[in-house]
Short mmCIF file of N, CA and C in Angstrom, two decimals:
data_model
loop_
_atom_site.label_atom_id
_atom_site.label_comp_id
_atom_site.label_asym_id
_atom_site.label_seq_id
_atom_site.Cartn_x
_atom_site.Cartn_y
_atom_site.Cartn_z
N UNK W 1 83.45 89.19 105.85
CA UNK W 1 84.63 89.57 105.12
C UNK W 1 84.21 90.45 103.93
N UNK W 2 84.42 91.75 104.04
CA UNK W 2 84.03 92.69 102.99
C UNK W 2 85.29 93.22 102.33
N UNK W 3 85.63 92.66 101.17
CA UNK W 3 86.85 93.01 100.46
C UNK W 3 86.66 94.31 99.69
N UNK W 4 87.62 95.20 99.78
CA UNK W 4 87.60 96.47 99.05
C UNK W 4 87.91 96.20 97.59
N UNK W 5 87.06 96.72 96.72
CA UNK W 5 87.23 96.54 95.28
C UNK W 5 87.91 97.77 94.72
N UNK W 6 88.97 97.56 93.95
CA UNK W 6 89.65 98.67 93.29
C UNK W 6 88.92 98.98 91.99
N UNK W 7 88.51 100.23 91.85
CA UNK W 7 87.76 100.65 90.67
C UNK W 7 88.72 101.16 89.61
N UNK W 8 88.70 100.52 88.45
CA UNK W 8 89.57 100.88 87.33
C UNK W 8 89.30 102.31 86.86
N UNK W 9 90.31 102.95 86.29
CA UNK W 9 90.15 104.33 85.83
C UNK W 9 89.10 104.45 84.73
N UNK W 10 88.96 103.42 83.88
CA UNK W 10 87.94 103.51 82.82
C UNK W 10 86.54 103.47 83.41
N UNK W 11 86.37 102.76 84.51
CA UNK W 11 85.06 102.69 85.16
C UNK W 11 84.80 103.96 85.98
N UNK W 12 85.84 104.51 86.58
CA UNK W 12 85.68 105.76 87.34
C UNK W 12 85.12 106.89 86.49
N UNK W 13 85.40 106.84 85.19
CA UNK W 13 84.94 107.89 84.27
C UNK W 13 83.45 107.76 83.96
N UNK W 14 82.86 106.61 84.22
CA UNK W 14 81.46 106.38 83.88
C UNK W 14 80.53 107.07 84.86
N UNK W 15 79.43 107.60 84.33
CA UNK W 15 78.39 108.13 85.20
C UNK W 15 77.69 106.95 85.87
N UNK W 16 76.88 107.23 86.86
CA UNK W 16 76.12 106.18 87.51
C UNK W 16 75.24 105.45 86.49
N UNK W 17 74.57 106.23 85.65
CA UNK W 17 73.66 105.64 84.66
C UNK W 17 74.39 104.76 83.65
N UNK W 18 75.57 105.20 83.21
CA UNK W 18 76.35 104.40 82.27
C UNK W 18 76.81 103.10 82.91
N UNK W 19 77.30 103.19 84.15
CA UNK W 19 77.78 102.00 84.85
C UNK W 19 76.63 101.03 85.12
N UNK W 20 75.49 101.56 85.52
CA UNK W 20 74.34 100.70 85.80
C UNK W 20 73.85 100.02 84.53
N UNK W 21 73.82 100.73 83.44
CA UNK W 21 73.41 100.15 82.17
C UNK W 21 74.34 99.01 81.75
N UNK W 22 75.63 99.23 81.88
CA UNK W 22 76.59 98.18 81.53
C UNK W 22 76.44 96.98 82.47
N UNK W 23 76.23 97.26 83.75
CA UNK W 23 76.05 96.18 84.72
C UNK W 23 74.79 95.37 84.39
N UNK W 24 73.72 96.04 84.01
CA UNK W 24 72.50 95.33 83.62
C UNK W 24 72.75 94.44 82.40
N UNK W 25 73.54 94.93 81.45
CA UNK W 25 73.88 94.13 80.27
C UNK W 25 74.68 92.90 80.65
N UNK W 26 75.58 93.05 81.59
CA UNK W 26 76.38 91.91 82.06
C UNK W 26 75.48 90.86 82.71
N UNK W 27 74.58 91.31 83.57
CA UNK W 27 73.67 90.38 84.24
C UNK W 27 72.83 89.62 83.21
N UNK W 28 72.31 90.35 82.22
CA UNK W 28 71.51 89.69 81.18
C UNK W 28 72.33 88.65 80.42
N UNK W 29 73.57 88.98 80.09
CA UNK W 29 74.43 88.03 79.37
C UNK W 29 74.71 86.79 80.21
N UNK W 30 74.98 87.00 81.48
CA UNK W 30 75.26 85.86 82.35
C UNK W 30 74.01 85.00 82.55
N UNK W 31 72.86 85.65 82.66
CA UNK W 31 71.62 84.89 82.84
C UNK W 31 71.28 84.05 81.61
N UNK W 32 71.57 84.58 80.42
CA UNK W 32 71.31 83.82 79.19
C UNK W 32 72.19 82.58 79.12
N UNK W 33 73.39 82.67 79.66
CA UNK W 33 74.29 81.53 79.67
C UNK W 33 74.91 81.21 78.33
N UNK W 34 74.93 82.17 77.43
CA UNK W 34 75.48 81.90 76.11
C UNK W 34 76.92 82.38 75.95
N UNK W 35 77.62 82.54 77.05
CA UNK W 35 79.01 83.00 77.05
C UNK W 35 79.87 81.87 77.60
N UNK W 36 81.05 81.68 77.00
CA UNK W 36 81.91 80.61 77.51
C UNK W 36 82.44 80.96 78.91
N UNK W 37 83.00 79.99 79.58
CA UNK W 37 83.40 80.14 80.97
C UNK W 37 84.40 81.27 81.18
N UNK W 38 85.43 81.33 80.37
CA UNK W 38 86.46 82.37 80.54
C UNK W 38 85.87 83.77 80.40
N UNK W 39 85.04 83.97 79.39
CA UNK W 39 84.40 85.27 79.21
C UNK W 39 83.43 85.57 80.35
N UNK W 40 82.73 84.56 80.82
CA UNK W 40 81.81 84.74 81.94
C UNK W 40 82.55 85.23 83.19
N UNK W 41 83.70 84.63 83.45
CA UNK W 41 84.50 85.04 84.61
C UNK W 41 84.97 86.48 84.44
N UNK W 42 85.43 86.81 83.25
CA UNK W 42 85.93 88.16 82.97
C UNK W 42 84.84 89.21 83.13
N UNK W 43 83.66 88.96 82.53
CA UNK W 43 82.62 89.98 82.63
C UNK W 43 82.00 90.01 84.04
N UNK W 44 82.01 88.87 84.74
CA UNK W 44 81.56 88.86 86.13
C UNK W 44 82.46 89.76 86.97
N UNK W 45 83.77 89.64 86.79
CA UNK W 45 84.71 90.47 87.54
C UNK W 45 84.50 91.95 87.23
N UNK W 46 84.25 92.28 85.97
CA UNK W 46 83.95 93.67 85.61
C UNK W 46 82.65 94.11 86.27
N UNK W 47 81.68 93.22 86.32
CA UNK W 47 80.41 93.52 86.98
C UNK W 47 80.59 93.84 88.45
N UNK W 48 81.47 93.14 89.12
CA UNK W 48 81.74 93.40 90.53
C UNK W 48 82.29 94.83 90.70
N UNK W 49 83.18 95.22 89.81
CA UNK W 49 83.76 96.56 89.88
C UNK W 49 82.70 97.62 89.54
N UNK W 50 81.88 97.35 88.55
CA UNK W 50 80.81 98.28 88.20
C UNK W 50 79.84 98.46 89.37
N UNK W 51 79.52 97.36 90.04
CA UNK W 51 78.62 97.42 91.20
C UNK W 51 79.23 98.29 92.30
N UNK W 52 80.51 98.11 92.56
CA UNK W 52 81.19 98.92 93.58
C UNK W 52 81.17 100.40 93.19
N UNK W 53 81.37 100.69 91.92
CA UNK W 53 81.33 102.07 91.43
C UNK W 53 79.95 102.67 91.63
N UNK W 54 78.91 101.92 91.29
CA UNK W 54 77.54 102.41 91.47
C UNK W 54 77.24 102.66 92.94
N UNK W 55 77.66 101.74 93.80
CA UNK W 55 77.45 101.92 95.24
C UNK W 55 78.16 103.16 95.75
N UNK W 56 79.36 103.41 95.26
CA UNK W 56 80.12 104.58 95.66
C UNK W 56 79.41 105.86 95.23
N UNK W 57 78.92 105.88 93.98
CA UNK W 57 78.19 107.04 93.48
C UNK W 57 76.93 107.29 94.30
N UNK W 58 76.21 106.21 94.64
CA UNK W 58 74.99 106.35 95.44
C UNK W 58 75.30 106.88 96.83
N UNK W 59 76.37 106.40 97.42
CA UNK W 59 76.76 106.85 98.76
C UNK W 59 77.09 108.34 98.74
N UNK W 60 77.81 108.79 97.72
CA UNK W 60 78.14 110.21 97.61
C UNK W 60 76.88 111.05 97.44
N UNK W 61 75.94 110.57 96.65
CA UNK W 61 74.68 111.29 96.45
C UNK W 61 73.89 111.35 97.75
N UNK W 62 73.88 110.24 98.47
CA UNK W 62 73.16 110.17 99.74
C UNK W 62 73.69 111.20 100.72
N UNK W 63 75.00 111.40 100.72
CA UNK W 63 75.61 112.35 101.65
C UNK W 63 75.22 113.79 101.32
N UNK W 64 74.79 114.03 100.09
CA UNK W 64 74.40 115.38 99.69
C UNK W 64 72.94 115.69 99.98
N UNK W 65 72.18 114.66 100.28
CA UNK W 65 70.74 114.84 100.50
C UNK W 65 70.51 115.54 101.83
N UNK W 66 69.59 116.49 101.79
CA UNK W 66 69.18 117.16 103.02
C UNK W 66 67.89 116.53 103.52
N UNK W 67 67.72 116.50 104.83
CA UNK W 67 66.44 116.08 105.36
C UNK W 67 65.63 117.33 105.69
N UNK W 68 64.36 117.24 105.48
CA UNK W 68 63.47 118.37 105.71
C UNK W 68 62.91 118.27 107.12
N UNK W 69 62.98 119.36 107.84
CA UNK W 69 62.51 119.41 109.22
C UNK W 69 61.28 120.33 109.28
N UNK W 70 60.22 119.86 109.90
CA UNK W 70 59.05 120.71 110.12
C UNK W 70 59.26 121.47 111.42
N UNK W 71 59.19 122.79 111.34
CA UNK W 71 59.35 123.64 112.51
C UNK W 71 58.03 123.70 113.28
N UNK W 72 58.07 124.01 114.59
CA UNK W 72 56.84 124.11 115.37
C UNK W 72 55.82 125.10 114.80
N UNK W 73 56.30 126.14 114.13
CA UNK W 73 55.38 127.13 113.56
C UNK W 73 54.83 126.71 112.19
N UNK W 74 55.18 125.51 111.73
CA UNK W 74 54.69 125.01 110.46
C UNK W 74 55.61 125.25 109.29
N UNK W 75 56.62 126.09 109.47
CA UNK W 75 57.60 126.32 108.41
C UNK W 75 58.50 125.09 108.27
N UNK W 76 59.26 125.10 107.20
CA UNK W 76 60.19 124.00 106.95
C UNK W 76 61.61 124.53 106.88
N UNK W 77 62.54 123.71 107.29
CA UNK W 77 63.95 124.00 107.13
C UNK W 77 64.62 122.69 106.74
N UNK W 78 65.89 122.77 106.43
CA UNK W 78 66.60 121.53 106.11
C UNK W 78 67.95 121.54 106.79
N UNK W 79 68.47 120.35 106.95
CA UNK W 79 69.81 120.16 107.50
C UNK W 79 70.40 118.93 106.87
N UNK W 80 71.71 118.79 106.94
CA UNK W 80 72.33 117.60 106.33
C UNK W 80 71.76 116.31 106.92
N UNK W 81 71.68 115.32 106.08
CA UNK W 81 71.16 114.03 106.47
C UNK W 81 72.09 113.42 107.52
N UNK W 82 71.50 112.86 108.60
CA UNK W 82 72.27 112.20 109.63
C UNK W 82 72.87 110.91 109.08
N UNK W 83 74.09 110.63 109.45
CA UNK W 83 74.69 109.35 109.10
C UNK W 83 74.10 108.28 109.98
N UNK W 84 73.84 107.15 109.39
CA UNK W 84 73.25 106.02 110.15
C UNK W 84 74.33 105.05 110.50
#
């Protein structure tokens, strides 16, 4: 069961690096355990959305990557990466 996560407009504005940094901060806070239950649930939910945003950004970047092909004559060319 893979539930689609709706990404909030404030998170959509974040770059991959900004979202990842915030997500890392959330993980650190949760691991320390110094947050009350209600806040933990709230930041966990934000973390889920940040994770989905990062995955989306990575998928888009992956689609832009070219694979390099070695030609029989030793030259190189590229073509779009095959979808797996």
